[in-house]
PDB file of C-alpha atoms in Angstrom:
ATOM      1  CA  UNK C 206     -13.865  -4.856 -97.421  1.00 87.00           C
ATOM      2  CA  UNK C 207     -14.846  -5.143 -93.760  1.00 94.00           C
ATOM      3  CA  UNK C 208     -15.324  -8.623 -92.371  1.00 96.00           C
ATOM      4  CA  UNK C 209     -17.050  -9.489 -89.109  1.00 97.00           C
ATOM      5  CA  UNK C 210     -16.295 -12.902 -87.621  1.00 96.00           C
ATOM      6  CA  UNK C 211     -17.901 -14.551 -84.623  1.00 96.00           C
ATOM      7  CA  UNK C 212     -16.614 -17.489 -82.621  1.00 96.00           C
ATOM      8  CA  UNK C 213     -17.650 -19.351 -79.515  1.00 96.00           C
ATOM      9  CA  UNK C 214     -21.210 -20.362 -78.876  1.00 91.00           C
ATOM     10  CA  UNK C 215     -22.426 -23.924 -78.652  1.00 96.00           C
ATOM     11  CA  UNK C 216     -24.743 -25.848 -76.350  1.00 97.00           C
ATOM     12  CA  UNK C 217     -25.098 -25.592 -72.592  1.00 97.00           C
ATOM     13  CA  UNK C 218     -27.579 -26.460 -69.890  1.00 98.00           C
ATOM     14  CA  UNK C 219     -29.647 -23.793 -68.202  1.00 98.00           C
ATOM     15  CA  UNK C 220     -27.612 -21.924 -65.610  1.00 98.00           C
ATOM     16  CA  UNK C 221     -24.404 -22.409 -67.540  1.00 97.00           C
ATOM     17  CA  UNK C 222     -22.151 -19.933 -69.325  1.00 98.00           C
ATOM     18  CA  UNK C 223     -20.823 -19.340 -72.817  1.00 98.00           C
ATOM     19  CA  UNK C 224     -18.466 -16.801 -74.331  1.00 97.00           C
ATOM     20  CA  UNK C 225     -18.784 -15.259 -77.764  1.00 98.00           C
ATOM     21  CA  UNK C 226     -16.008 -13.428 -79.564  1.00 98.00           C
ATOM     22  CA  UNK C 227     -16.322 -10.959 -82.401  1.00 98.00           C
ATOM     23  CA  UNK C 228     -13.488  -9.636 -84.528  1.00 97.00           C
ATOM     24  CA  UNK C 229     -13.827  -6.889 -87.111  1.00 96.00           C
ATOM     25  CA  UNK C 230     -11.202  -6.779 -89.857  1.00 93.00           C
ATOM     26  CA  UNK C 231     -11.232  -3.661 -91.973  1.00 82.00           C
ATOM     27  CA  UNK C 232      -9.184  -2.079 -94.704  1.00 75.00           C
ATOM     28  CA  UNK C 233      -7.731   0.458 -92.295  1.00 77.00           C
ATOM     29  CA  UNK C 234      -6.359  -0.555 -88.922  1.00 74.00           C
ATOM     30  CA  UNK C 235      -6.929   3.008 -87.694  1.00 85.00           C
ATOM     31  CA  UNK C 236     -10.710   2.671 -87.634  1.00 91.00           C
ATOM     32  CA  UNK C 237     -12.319   1.363 -84.467  1.00 93.00           C
ATOM     33  CA  UNK C 238     -15.875   0.139 -84.721  1.00 95.00           C
ATOM     34  CA  UNK C 239     -18.869   0.123 -82.460  1.00 97.00           C
ATOM     35  CA  UNK C 240     -19.683  -3.557 -81.928  1.00 97.00           C
ATOM     36  CA  UNK C 241     -22.936  -5.173 -80.913  1.00 98.00           C
ATOM     37  CA  UNK C 242     -24.633  -8.572 -80.784  1.00 98.00           C
ATOM     38  CA  UNK C 243     -28.100  -9.222 -82.074  1.00 98.00           C
ATOM     39  CA  UNK C 244     -30.320 -12.270 -81.867  1.00 97.00           C
ATOM     40  CA  UNK C 245     -32.106 -13.438 -84.970  1.00 93.00           C
ATOM     41  CA  UNK C 246     -35.881 -13.360 -84.762  1.00 86.00           C
ATOM     42  CA  UNK C 247     -38.532 -14.656 -87.134  1.00 82.00           C
ATOM     43  CA  UNK C 248     -39.309 -12.734 -90.318  1.00 84.00           C
ATOM     44  CA  UNK C 249     -35.705 -11.545 -90.588  1.00 83.00           C
ATOM     45  CA  UNK C 250     -35.915  -9.274 -87.551  1.00 90.00           C
ATOM     46  CA  UNK C 251     -33.016  -8.849 -85.155  1.00 95.00           C
ATOM     47  CA  UNK C 252     -33.174  -8.090 -81.447  1.00 96.00           C
ATOM     48  CA  UNK C 253     -30.351  -6.126 -79.858  1.00 97.00           C
ATOM     49  CA  UNK C 254     -28.664  -8.010 -77.026  1.00 98.00           C
ATOM     50  CA  UNK C 255     -25.539  -6.071 -76.012  1.00 98.00           C
ATOM     51  CA  UNK C 256     -23.075  -3.615 -77.480  1.00 98.00           C
ATOM     52  CA  UNK C 257     -19.972  -1.622 -76.703  1.00 98.00           C
ATOM     53  CA  UNK C 258     -18.565   1.617 -77.986  1.00 97.00           C
ATOM     54  CA  UNK C 259     -14.844   2.175 -78.616  1.00 94.00           C
ATOM     55  CA  UNK C 260     -12.982   4.844 -76.709  1.00 93.00           C
ATOM     56  CA  UNK C 261     -14.941   5.150 -73.479  1.00 93.00           C
ATOM     57  CA  UNK C 262     -16.137   1.525 -73.612  1.00 94.00           C
ATOM     58  CA  UNK C 263     -19.744   2.465 -72.893  1.00 97.00           C
ATOM     59  CA  UNK C 264     -21.817  -0.728 -72.694  1.00 98.00           C
ATOM     60  CA  UNK C 265     -25.425  -1.262 -73.675  1.00 98.00           C
ATOM     61  CA  UNK C 266     -27.695  -4.171 -72.754  1.00 98.00           C
ATOM     62  CA  UNK C 267     -31.182  -5.382 -73.490  1.00 98.00           C
ATOM     63  CA  UNK C 268     -33.308  -5.555 -70.345  1.00 97.00           C
ATOM     64  CA  UNK C 269     -33.580  -9.327 -70.709  1.00 96.00           C
ATOM     65  CA  UNK C 270     -29.828  -9.845 -70.267  1.00 97.00           C
ATOM     66  CA  UNK C 271     -28.866  -7.137 -67.781  1.00 97.00           C
ATOM     67  CA  UNK C 272     -27.024  -8.642 -64.816  1.00 97.00           C
ATOM     68  CA  UNK C 273     -26.337 -11.863 -66.729  1.00 98.00           C
ATOM     69  CA  UNK C 274     -24.342 -10.864 -69.828  1.00 98.00           C
ATOM     70  CA  UNK C 275     -21.182  -8.767 -69.937  1.00 98.00           C
ATOM     71  CA  UNK C 276     -19.748  -7.205 -73.093  1.00 98.00           C
ATOM     72  CA  UNK C 277     -16.105  -6.123 -73.178  1.00 97.00           C
ATOM     73  CA  UNK C 278     -13.249  -5.107 -75.468  1.00 95.00           C
ATOM     74  CA  UNK C 279     -10.187  -5.370 -73.218  1.00 93.00           C
ATOM     75  CA  UNK C 280      -7.688  -3.769 -75.606  1.00 89.00           C
ATOM     76  CA  UNK C 281     -10.077  -1.161 -77.063  1.00 87.00           C
ATOM     77  CA  UNK C 282      -9.391  -2.669 -80.478  1.00 91.00           C
ATOM     78  CA  UNK C 283     -11.796  -4.347 -82.885  1.00 94.00           C
ATOM     79  CA  UNK C 284     -12.234  -7.557 -80.891  1.00 96.00           C
ATOM     80  CA  UNK C 285     -15.061  -7.761 -78.409  1.00 97.00           C
ATOM     81  CA  UNK C 286     -16.415 -10.472 -76.151  1.00 98.00           C
ATOM     82  CA  UNK C 287     -19.836 -11.365 -74.830  1.00 98.00           C
ATOM     83  CA  UNK C 288     -19.792 -13.333 -71.599  1.00 98.00           C
ATOM     84  CA  UNK C 289     -23.164 -15.022 -71.254  1.00 98.00           C
ATOM     85  CA  UNK C 290     -23.879 -16.208 -67.730  1.00 98.00           C
ATOM     86  CA  UNK C 291     -26.853 -17.811 -66.003  1.00 98.00           C
ATOM     87  CA  UNK C 292     -28.165 -18.796 -69.405  1.00 98.00           C
ATOM     88  CA  UNK C 293     -31.833 -19.578 -69.853  1.00 97.00           C
ATOM     89  CA  UNK C 294     -33.580 -21.623 -72.545  1.00 96.00           C
ATOM     90  CA  UNK C 295     -35.070 -18.336 -73.768  1.00 95.00           C
ATOM     91  CA  UNK C 296     -31.554 -17.193 -74.698  1.00 96.00           C
ATOM     92  CA  UNK C 297     -31.399 -19.855 -77.404  1.00 96.00           C
ATOM     93  CA  UNK C 298     -30.923 -18.507 -80.900  1.00 95.00           C
ATOM     94  CA  UNK C 299     -28.540 -17.353 -83.569  1.00 97.00           C
ATOM     95  CA  UNK C 300     -26.339 -14.536 -82.311  1.00 97.00           C
ATOM     96  CA  UNK C 301     -25.016 -12.179 -84.931  1.00 98.00           C
ATOM     97  CA  UNK C 302     -22.211  -9.681 -84.417  1.00 98.00           C
ATOM     98  CA  UNK C 303     -22.468  -6.288 -86.079  1.00 98.00           C
ATOM     99  CA  UNK C 304     -20.067  -3.383 -86.455  1.00 97.00           C
ATOM    100  CA  UNK C 305     -20.223   0.221 -87.536  1.00 96.00           C
ATOM    101  CA  UNK C 306     -17.620   2.998 -87.775  1.00 94.00           C
ATOM    102  CA  UNK C 307     -19.938   5.474 -86.013  1.00 94.00           C
ATOM    103  CA  UNK C 308     -19.323   5.894 -82.311  1.00 94.00           C
ATOM    104  CA  UNK C 309     -22.155   8.062 -81.047  1.00 93.00           C
ATOM    105  CA  UNK C 310     -25.661   7.137 -82.086  1.00 92.00           C
ATOM    106  CA  UNK C 311     -28.916   6.088 -80.473  1.00 92.00           C
ATOM    107  CA  UNK C 312     -30.442   3.752 -79.873  1.00 94.00           C
ATOM    108  CA  UNK C 313     -27.198   1.765 -79.796  1.00 96.00           C
ATOM    109  CA  UNK C 314     -28.911  -1.631 -80.094  1.00 97.00           C
ATOM    110  CA  UNK C 315     -30.924  -0.926 -83.218  1.00 96.00           C
ATOM    111  CA  UNK C 316     -30.060  -3.193 -86.136  1.00 96.00           C
ATOM    112  CA  UNK C 317     -30.431  -0.654 -88.921  1.00 95.00           C
ATOM    113  CA  UNK C 318     -27.703   1.491 -87.330  1.00 96.00           C
ATOM    114  CA  UNK C 319     -25.050  -1.108 -88.208  1.00 97.00           C
ATOM    115  CA  UNK C 320     -23.371  -1.398 -91.562  1.00 96.00           C
ATOM    116  CA  UNK C 321     -21.389  -4.629 -91.271  1.00 96.00           C
ATOM    117  CA  UNK C 322     -22.613  -8.035 -90.167  1.00 97.00           C
ATOM    118  CA  UNK C 323     -21.221 -11.446 -89.368  1.00 97.00           C
ATOM    119  CA  UNK C 324     -22.755 -14.761 -90.388  1.00 96.00           C
ATOM    120  CA  UNK C 325     -24.109 -15.588 -86.950  1.00 96.00           C
ATOM    121  CA  UNK C 326     -23.414 -18.354 -84.481  1.00 96.00           C
ATOM    122  CA  UNK C 327     -25.752 -20.763 -82.730  1.00 96.00           C
ATOM    123  CA  UNK C 328     -26.333 -20.692 -78.987  1.00 97.00           C
ATOM    124  CA  UNK C 329     -28.508 -23.455 -77.553  1.00 97.00           C
ATOM    125  CA  UNK C 330     -29.571 -23.590 -73.916  1.00 97.00           C
ATOM    126  CA  UNK C 331     -31.368 -26.707 -72.764  1.00 97.00           C
ATOM    127  CA  UNK C 332     -33.645 -26.875 -69.745  1.00 94.00           C
TER     128      UNK C 332
END
């Protein structure tokens, strides 16, 4: 059983910062997962926000967050972080962490590529 757990989030004023954490706990500690964050959209759709691959640490970002958000996994293990800076009211939403044992696939920020999902965490940015 693979479990994906998010933490962090909360409420902040526009221009502020928040940090999300995502930890993936699997049956085998030898498996490293690709990790990404998605934002919940209406009608059960999910928009890719940022992701990071294990090994080379390649990062991927949606155009809307480039230059503002930074995704990292400092120890190249199954814990990743999303630093969200210069937040805008449009960034408000439920952020869901996803993980998959595949390393090389495209597009990296496509929801159906990910097998395991967290419950999601609320981020609210007020004007």
